Amino acid sequence: MDLGIKGRRALVCASSKGLGRACAEALAAEGVHVTMTARGAEALAAAAAALRKAYPDVEILEVAGDITTPDGRAAALKACPEPDILVNNAGGPPPGNFRDWTRDDWIKALDANMLTPIELIKATVDKMIERKFGRIVNITSAAVKAPIDVLGLSNGARTGLTGFVAGLSRKTVRHNVTINALLPGPFDTDRLRGVAAGQAKASGATPEQILQARMNENPAGRFGDPEEFGLACAFLCGARSGYITGQNILLDGGAFPGTL
């Protein structure tokens, strides 16, 4: 399927690996010029080089820096000041017990997973409206629909972003600017293994046992492949996806029942 976005420009945050990288690659495959960001310069450079080699007809820019900081956002927007496509993504806060979290922990989570996406939307959405095209995809979490107890920091911040987008997305859609969220369940990423390590510490099981149990419990019998996630993101960014907005789309292999 030709998604009709060849030649468009995308800013994909936290895209050196995992789900962010999968989104950047899927967009590059559609002929989109992609600006990638990540905190780790070495991993980002390697990811960008791989995309340039695979898709020589598109421009791949890289901006190393922390997108959750004002300086990181300024650098990303300097490299890609008027994206047609914005994919918001940032690493989730660590799992734990709410009794151990300080106010600073909460503020850090809100900055990364709620306020940073809002700031990037604020910086780009009006130009999208002027051009009569814009696609914004927020990578959040399946925990938005089915909260996970050890991910309270993530639950709170990402649900706040979801509430904000619910209103804005219904004001921009008449201008062909859509805002949606992709809610990953268990995908084969570093984040999945990090959460498993936290759960193992709390339960006394090993991380490997936690991961195997989660895989066995999933109706799909496996974890998601990041490529699947990237393709879903690219579809939402397509020229013909303008009638989809304000949605929270769960990609979880059926792991979260009762969310229809």
mmCIF file of C-alpha atoms in Angstrom:
data_model
loop_
_atom_site.group_PDB
_atom_site.id
_atom_site.type_symbol
_atom_site.label_atom_id
_atom_site.label_comp_id
_atom_site.label_asym_id
_atom_site.label_seq_id
_atom_site.Cartn_x
_atom_site.Cartn_y
_atom_site.Cartn_z
ATOM 1 C CA MET A 1 0.000 0.000 0.000
ATOM 2 C CA ASP A 2 1.307 3.439 -0.952
ATOM 3 C CA LEU A 3 0.618 5.601 2.107
ATOM 4 C CA GLY A 4 0.967 8.815 0.111
ATOM 5 C CA ILE A 5 3.595 10.434 2.336
ATOM 6 C CA LYS A 6 6.704 10.203 0.171
ATOM 7 C CA GLY A 7 8.732 13.382 0.533
ATOM 8 C CA ARG A 8 7.145 14.390 3.836
ATOM 9 C CA ARG A 9 9.316 15.186 6.846
ATOM 10 C CA ALA A 10 9.105 13.431 10.193
ATOM 11 C CA LEU A 11 10.572 14.030 13.621
ATOM 12 C CA VAL A 12 10.800 10.731 15.484
ATOM 13 C CA CYS A 13 11.834 11.000 19.118
ATOM 14 C CA ALA A 14 13.876 8.416 21.023
ATOM 15 C CA SER A 15 14.468 6.480 17.832
ATOM 16 C CA SER A 16 17.908 4.899 18.171
ATOM 17 C CA LYS A 17 16.387 1.545 19.121
ATOM 18 C CA GLY A 18 13.205 -0.281 20.045
ATOM 19 C CA LEU A 19 9.806 1.013 19.039
ATOM 20 C CA GLY A 20 11.040 4.472 18.117
ATOM 21 C CA ARG A 21 13.574 3.090 15.684
ATOM 22 C CA ALA A 22 10.945 0.804 14.180
ATOM 23 C CA CYS A 23 8.733 3.835 13.536
ATOM 24 C CA ALA A 24 11.607 5.760 11.949
ATOM 25 C CA GLU A 25 12.418 2.825 9.675
ATOM 26 C CA ALA A 26 8.821 2.275 8.601
ATOM 27 C CA LEU A 27 8.494 5.945 7.686
ATOM 28 C CA ALA A 28 11.808 5.957 5.814
ATOM 29 C CA ALA A 29 10.593 2.941 3.853
ATOM 30 C CA GLU A 30 7.651 5.087 2.716
ATOM 31 C CA GLY A 31 10.011 7.755 1.387
ATOM 32 C CA VAL A 32 9.706 10.090 4.370
ATOM 33 C CA HIS A 33 12.724 12.212 5.333
ATOM 34 C CA VAL A 34 13.359 11.428 8.998
ATOM 35 C CA THR A 35 15.033 13.320 11.822
ATOM 36 C CA MET A 36 15.964 10.917 14.613
ATOM 37 C CA THR A 37 16.701 11.816 18.226
ATOM 38 C CA ALA A 38 18.136 9.918 21.182
ATOM 39 C CA ARG A 39 20.271 10.546 24.253
ATOM 40 C CA GLY A 40 22.968 8.063 23.278
ATOM 41 C CA ALA A 41 24.996 9.564 20.428
ATOM 42 C CA GLU A 42 26.770 6.330 19.517
ATOM 43 C CA ALA A 43 23.638 4.194 19.260
ATOM 44 C CA LEU A 44 21.851 6.985 17.405
ATOM 45 C CA ALA A 45 24.661 7.346 14.869
ATOM 46 C CA ALA A 46 24.619 3.602 14.218
ATOM 47 C CA ALA A 47 20.844 3.556 13.752
ATOM 48 C CA ALA A 48 20.914 6.562 11.416
ATOM 49 C CA ALA A 49 23.722 5.033 9.367
ATOM 50 C CA ALA A 50 21.750 1.822 8.970
ATOM 51 C CA LEU A 51 18.702 3.706 7.703
ATOM 52 C CA ARG A 52 20.774 5.768 5.278
ATOM 53 C CA LYS A 53 22.215 2.575 3.834
ATOM 54 C CA ALA A 54 18.827 0.901 3.566
ATOM 55 C CA TYR A 55 16.989 3.947 2.183
ATOM 56 C CA PRO A 56 19.492 6.055 0.209
ATOM 57 C CA ASP A 57 16.776 8.184 -1.423
ATOM 58 C CA VAL A 58 15.625 9.777 1.825
ATOM 59 C CA GLU A 59 17.363 12.214 4.126
ATOM 60 C CA ILE A 60 18.145 10.870 7.586
ATOM 61 C CA LEU A 61 19.224 13.447 10.157
ATOM 62 C CA GLU A 62 20.320 12.671 13.697
ATOM 63 C CA VAL A 63 20.189 14.893 16.759
ATOM 64 C CA ALA A 64 21.772 13.554 19.920
ATOM 65 C CA GLY A 65 20.265 14.954 23.098
ATOM 66 C CA ASP A 66 17.624 14.477 25.740
ATOM 67 C CA ILE A 67 14.244 15.271 24.181
ATOM 68 C CA THR A 68 12.758 15.657 27.673
ATOM 69 C CA THR A 69 14.803 18.837 28.246
ATOM 70 C CA PRO A 70 14.282 22.304 26.708
ATOM 71 C CA ASP A 71 17.727 22.155 25.089
ATOM 72 C CA GLY A 72 17.035 18.725 23.621
ATOM 73 C CA ARG A 73 13.732 19.857 22.135
ATOM 74 C CA ALA A 74 15.276 23.051 20.768
ATOM 75 C CA ALA A 75 18.008 21.086 19.003
ATOM 76 C CA ALA A 76 15.520 18.643 17.492
ATOM 77 C CA LEU A 77 13.253 21.434 16.265
ATOM 78 C CA LYS A 78 16.206 23.344 14.839
ATOM 79 C CA ALA A 79 17.035 20.299 12.709
ATOM 80 C CA CYS A 80 13.399 19.699 11.770
ATOM 81 C CA PRO A 81 11.500 22.943 12.414
ATOM 82 C CA GLU A 82 8.326 22.140 10.493
ATOM 83 C CA PRO A 83 7.688 18.394 10.510
ATOM 84 C CA ASP A 84 4.668 17.002 8.715
ATOM 85 C CA ILE A 85 4.828 14.004 11.047
ATOM 86 C CA LEU A 86 5.695 13.990 14.746
ATOM 87 C CA VAL A 87 6.230 10.758 16.647
ATOM 88 C CA ASN A 88 6.464 11.463 20.362
ATOM 89 C CA ASN A 89 8.393 8.918 22.358
ATOM 90 C CA ALA A 90 10.528 8.845 25.494
ATOM 91 C CA GLY A 91 11.759 6.155 27.805
ATOM 92 C CA GLY A 92 9.328 5.280 30.555
ATOM 93 C CA PRO A 93 10.058 5.849 34.236
ATOM 94 C CA PRO A 94 11.279 2.906 36.298
ATOM 95 C CA PRO A 95 8.883 0.485 37.990
ATOM 96 C CA GLY A 96 8.557 0.496 41.727
ATOM 97 C CA ASN A 97 6.417 1.104 44.805
ATOM 98 C CA PHE A 98 4.692 4.482 45.067
ATOM 99 C CA ARG A 99 5.754 4.734 48.708
ATOM 100 C CA ASP A 100 9.342 5.091 47.537
ATOM 101 C CA TRP A 101 8.719 7.839 44.978
ATOM 102 C CA THR A 102 9.472 11.458 45.772
ATOM 103 C CA ARG A 103 7.957 14.581 44.268
ATOM 104 C CA ASP A 104 11.039 14.833 42.055
ATOM 105 C CA ASP A 105 10.333 11.340 40.712
ATOM 106 C CA TRP A 106 6.806 12.385 39.777
ATOM 107 C CA ILE A 107 7.944 15.633 38.151
ATOM 108 C CA LYS A 108 10.564 13.772 36.114
ATOM 109 C CA ALA A 109 7.929 11.299 34.890
ATOM 110 C CA LEU A 110 5.516 14.087 33.977
ATOM 111 C CA ASP A 111 8.235 16.023 32.171
ATOM 112 C CA ALA A 112 9.231 13.008 30.078
ATOM 113 C CA ASN A 113 5.928 11.327 29.307
ATOM 114 C CA MET A 114 3.352 14.115 29.417
ATOM 115 C CA LEU A 115 4.827 17.603 29.178
ATOM 116 C CA THR A 116 7.500 16.886 26.554
ATOM 117 C CA PRO A 117 4.971 15.565 24.001
ATOM 118 C CA ILE A 118 2.699 18.524 24.742
ATOM 119 C CA GLU A 119 5.572 20.977 24.205
ATOM 120 C CA LEU A 120 6.470 19.362 20.877
ATOM 121 C CA ILE A 121 2.844 19.382 19.763
ATOM 122 C CA LYS A 122 2.596 23.040 20.734
ATOM 123 C CA ALA A 123 5.712 23.838 18.693
ATOM 124 C CA THR A 124 4.545 22.094 15.517
ATOM 125 C CA VAL A 125 0.765 21.771 15.295
ATOM 126 C CA ASP A 126 -0.100 25.279 14.080
ATOM 127 C CA LYS A 127 2.176 24.987 11.050
ATOM 128 C CA MET A 128 0.611 21.617 10.304
ATOM 129 C CA ILE A 129 -2.794 23.280 10.396
ATOM 130 C CA GLU A 130 -1.581 25.980 7.995
ATOM 131 C CA ARG A 131 -0.330 23.340 5.550
ATOM 132 C CA LYS A 132 -3.512 21.302 5.920
ATOM 133 C CA PHE A 133 -1.551 18.171 6.739
ATOM 134 C CA GLY A 134 -0.196 16.786 9.956
ATOM 135 C CA ARG A 135 0.119 13.444 11.672
ATOM 136 C CA ILE A 136 1.045 13.199 15.344
ATOM 137 C CA VAL A 137 1.506 9.816 16.971
ATOM 138 C CA ASN A 138 2.198 9.513 20.684
ATOM 139 C CA ILE A 139 3.791 6.274 21.824
ATOM 140 C CA THR A 140 2.275 5.667 25.251
ATOM 141 C CA SER A 141 1.534 2.295 26.858
ATOM 142 C CA ALA A 142 -1.112 -0.378 27.188
ATOM 143 C CA ALA A 143 -1.099 0.640 30.857
ATOM 144 C CA VAL A 144 -3.170 3.677 29.841
ATOM 145 C CA LYS A 145 -6.131 1.320 29.410
ATOM 146 C CA ALA A 146 -5.115 -1.369 31.903
ATOM 147 C CA PRO A 147 -2.825 0.135 34.568
ATOM 148 C CA ILE A 148 0.065 -1.984 35.838
ATOM 149 C CA ASP A 149 0.653 -1.562 39.564
ATOM 150 C CA VAL A 150 4.452 -1.288 39.458
ATOM 151 C CA LEU A 151 4.281 1.313 36.676
ATOM 152 C CA GLY A 152 2.456 3.993 38.628
ATOM 153 C CA LEU A 153 4.702 6.811 37.423
ATOM 154 C CA SER A 154 4.090 5.826 33.817
ATOM 155 C CA ASN A 155 0.368 5.226 34.387
ATOM 156 C CA GLY A 156 -0.117 8.725 35.749
ATOM 157 C CA ALA A 157 1.973 10.669 33.220
ATOM 158 C CA ARG A 158 0.768 8.859 30.120
ATOM 159 C CA THR A 159 -2.871 9.010 31.171
ATOM 160 C CA GLY A 160 -2.482 12.767 31.618
ATOM 161 C CA LEU A 161 -1.192 13.066 28.047
ATOM 162 C CA THR A 162 -4.094 10.949 26.812
ATOM 163 C CA GLY A 163 -6.611 13.266 28.465
ATOM 164 C CA PHE A 164 -5.001 16.338 26.945
ATOM 165 C CA VAL A 165 -4.942 14.866 23.440
ATOM 166 C CA ALA A 166 -8.590 13.816 23.655
ATOM 167 C CA GLY A 167 -9.662 17.444 23.425
ATOM 168 C CA LEU A 168 -7.059 18.847 21.053
ATOM 169 C CA SER A 169 -7.322 16.049 18.482
ATOM 170 C CA ARG A 170 -10.966 16.880 17.877
ATOM 171 C CA LYS A 171 -10.121 20.497 17.091
ATOM 172 C CA THR A 172 -7.316 19.818 14.620
ATOM 173 C CA VAL A 173 -8.860 17.038 12.538
ATOM 174 C CA ARG A 174 -10.944 19.362 10.343
ATOM 175 C CA HIS A 175 -7.606 20.777 9.158
ATOM 176 C CA ASN A 176 -6.340 17.278 8.234
ATOM 177 C CA VAL A 177 -4.152 17.153 11.331
ATOM 178 C CA THR A 178 -4.661 14.022 13.382
ATOM 179 C CA ILE A 179 -3.358 13.068 16.808
ATOM 180 C CA ASN A 180 -3.445 9.456 17.930
ATOM 181 C CA ALA A 181 -1.692 7.194 20.395
ATOM 182 C CA LEU A 182 -0.215 3.753 19.962
ATOM 183 C CA LEU A 183 -0.357 1.705 23.146
ATOM 184 C CA PRO A 184 2.247 -1.053 23.129
ATOM 185 C CA GLY A 185 1.744 -4.139 25.202
ATOM 186 C CA PRO A 186 4.642 -6.570 25.580
ATOM 187 C CA PHE A 187 7.100 -5.995 22.740
ATOM 188 C CA ASP A 188 10.565 -7.472 22.520
ATOM 189 C CA THR A 189 12.454 -4.364 23.687
ATOM 190 C CA ASP A 190 14.904 -3.269 26.373
ATOM 191 C CA ARG A 191 11.987 -1.663 28.192
ATOM 192 C CA LEU A 192 10.214 -5.017 28.476
ATOM 193 C CA ARG A 193 13.298 -6.601 29.995
ATOM 194 C CA GLY A 194 13.760 -3.686 32.386
ATOM 195 C CA VAL A 195 10.223 -3.981 33.705
ATOM 196 C CA ALA A 196 10.671 -7.740 34.081
ATOM 197 C CA ALA A 197 13.783 -7.121 36.149
ATOM 198 C CA GLY A 198 11.810 -4.825 38.453
ATOM 199 C CA GLN A 199 9.008 -7.353 38.819
ATOM 200 C CA ALA A 200 11.532 -10.110 39.510
ATOM 201 C CA LYS A 201 13.103 -8.089 42.292
ATOM 202 C CA ALA A 202 9.712 -7.641 43.928
ATOM 203 C CA SER A 203 8.563 -11.249 43.488
ATOM 204 C CA GLY A 204 11.714 -13.290 44.010
ATOM 205 C CA ALA A 205 11.483 -14.892 40.561
ATOM 206 C CA THR A 206 14.169 -14.467 37.921
ATOM 207 C CA PRO A 207 13.689 -12.032 35.018
ATOM 208 C CA GLU A 208 13.727 -14.989 32.637
ATOM 209 C CA GLN A 209 10.888 -16.637 34.550
ATOM 210 C CA ILE A 210 8.886 -13.416 34.486
ATOM 211 C CA LEU A 211 9.372 -13.030 30.728
ATOM 212 C CA GLN A 212 8.480 -16.648 29.986
ATOM 213 C CA ALA A 213 5.343 -16.402 32.099
ATOM 214 C CA ARG A 214 4.234 -13.232 30.315
ATOM 215 C CA MET A 215 4.823 -14.854 26.949
ATOM 216 C CA ASN A 216 2.866 -17.938 27.931
ATOM 217 C CA GLU A 217 -0.035 -15.831 29.214
ATOM 218 C CA ASN A 218 -0.301 -13.770 26.043
ATOM 219 C CA PRO A 219 -3.004 -15.114 23.704
ATOM 220 C CA ALA A 220 -0.570 -14.613 20.823
ATOM 221 C CA GLY A 221 1.942 -16.870 22.570
ATOM 222 C CA ARG A 222 4.763 -14.411 21.930
ATOM 223 C CA PHE A 223 5.955 -10.847 22.350
ATOM 224 C CA GLY A 224 5.422 -8.279 19.657
ATOM 225 C CA ASP A 225 8.031 -7.564 17.004
ATOM 226 C CA PRO A 226 8.955 -3.846 16.917
ATOM 227 C CA GLU A 227 8.576 -3.952 13.122
ATOM 228 C CA GLU A 228 4.860 -4.614 13.597
ATOM 229 C CA PHE A 229 4.622 -1.528 15.749
ATOM 230 C CA GLY A 230 6.478 0.625 13.233
ATOM 231 C CA LEU A 231 4.152 -0.412 10.425
ATOM 232 C CA ALA A 232 1.115 0.535 12.519
ATOM 233 C CA CYS A 233 2.681 3.924 13.159
ATOM 234 C CA ALA A 234 3.355 4.488 9.458
ATOM 235 C CA PHE A 235 -0.256 3.635 8.622
ATOM 236 C CA LEU A 236 -1.554 6.244 11.074
ATOM 237 C CA CYS A 237 0.782 8.764 9.442
ATOM 238 C CA GLY A 238 -0.542 8.015 5.970
ATOM 239 C CA ALA A 239 -2.283 10.552 3.773
ATOM 240 C CA ARG A 240 -5.432 8.413 3.783
ATOM 241 C CA SER A 241 -5.644 8.122 7.575
ATOM 242 C CA GLY A 242 -7.130 11.554 8.096
ATOM 243 C CA TYR A 243 -10.412 10.181 9.483
ATOM 244 C CA ILE A 244 -8.687 8.552 12.466
ATOM 245 C CA THR A 245 -8.057 10.916 15.371
ATOM 246 C CA GLY A 246 -8.134 10.959 19.145
ATOM 247 C CA GLN A 247 -7.750 7.182 19.257
ATOM 248 C CA ASN A 248 -5.735 4.996 21.611
ATOM 249 C CA ILE A 249 -4.847 1.914 19.630
ATOM 250 C CA LEU A 250 -3.754 -1.116 21.606
ATOM 251 C CA LEU A 251 -1.080 -3.415 20.153
ATOM 252 C CA ASP A 252 -0.756 -6.222 22.640
ATOM 253 C CA GLY A 253 -1.495 -9.632 21.081
ATOM 254 C CA GLY A 254 -4.662 -9.768 23.202
ATOM 255 C CA ALA A 255 -2.785 -9.510 26.495
ATOM 256 C CA PHE A 256 -5.088 -6.910 28.021
ATOM 257 C CA PRO A 257 -8.642 -8.294 28.203
ATOM 258 C CA GLY A 258 -11.702 -6.209 28.844
ATOM 259 C CA THR A 259 -10.557 -3.116 26.925
ATOM 260 C CA LEU A 260 -12.903 -3.257 23.945
#
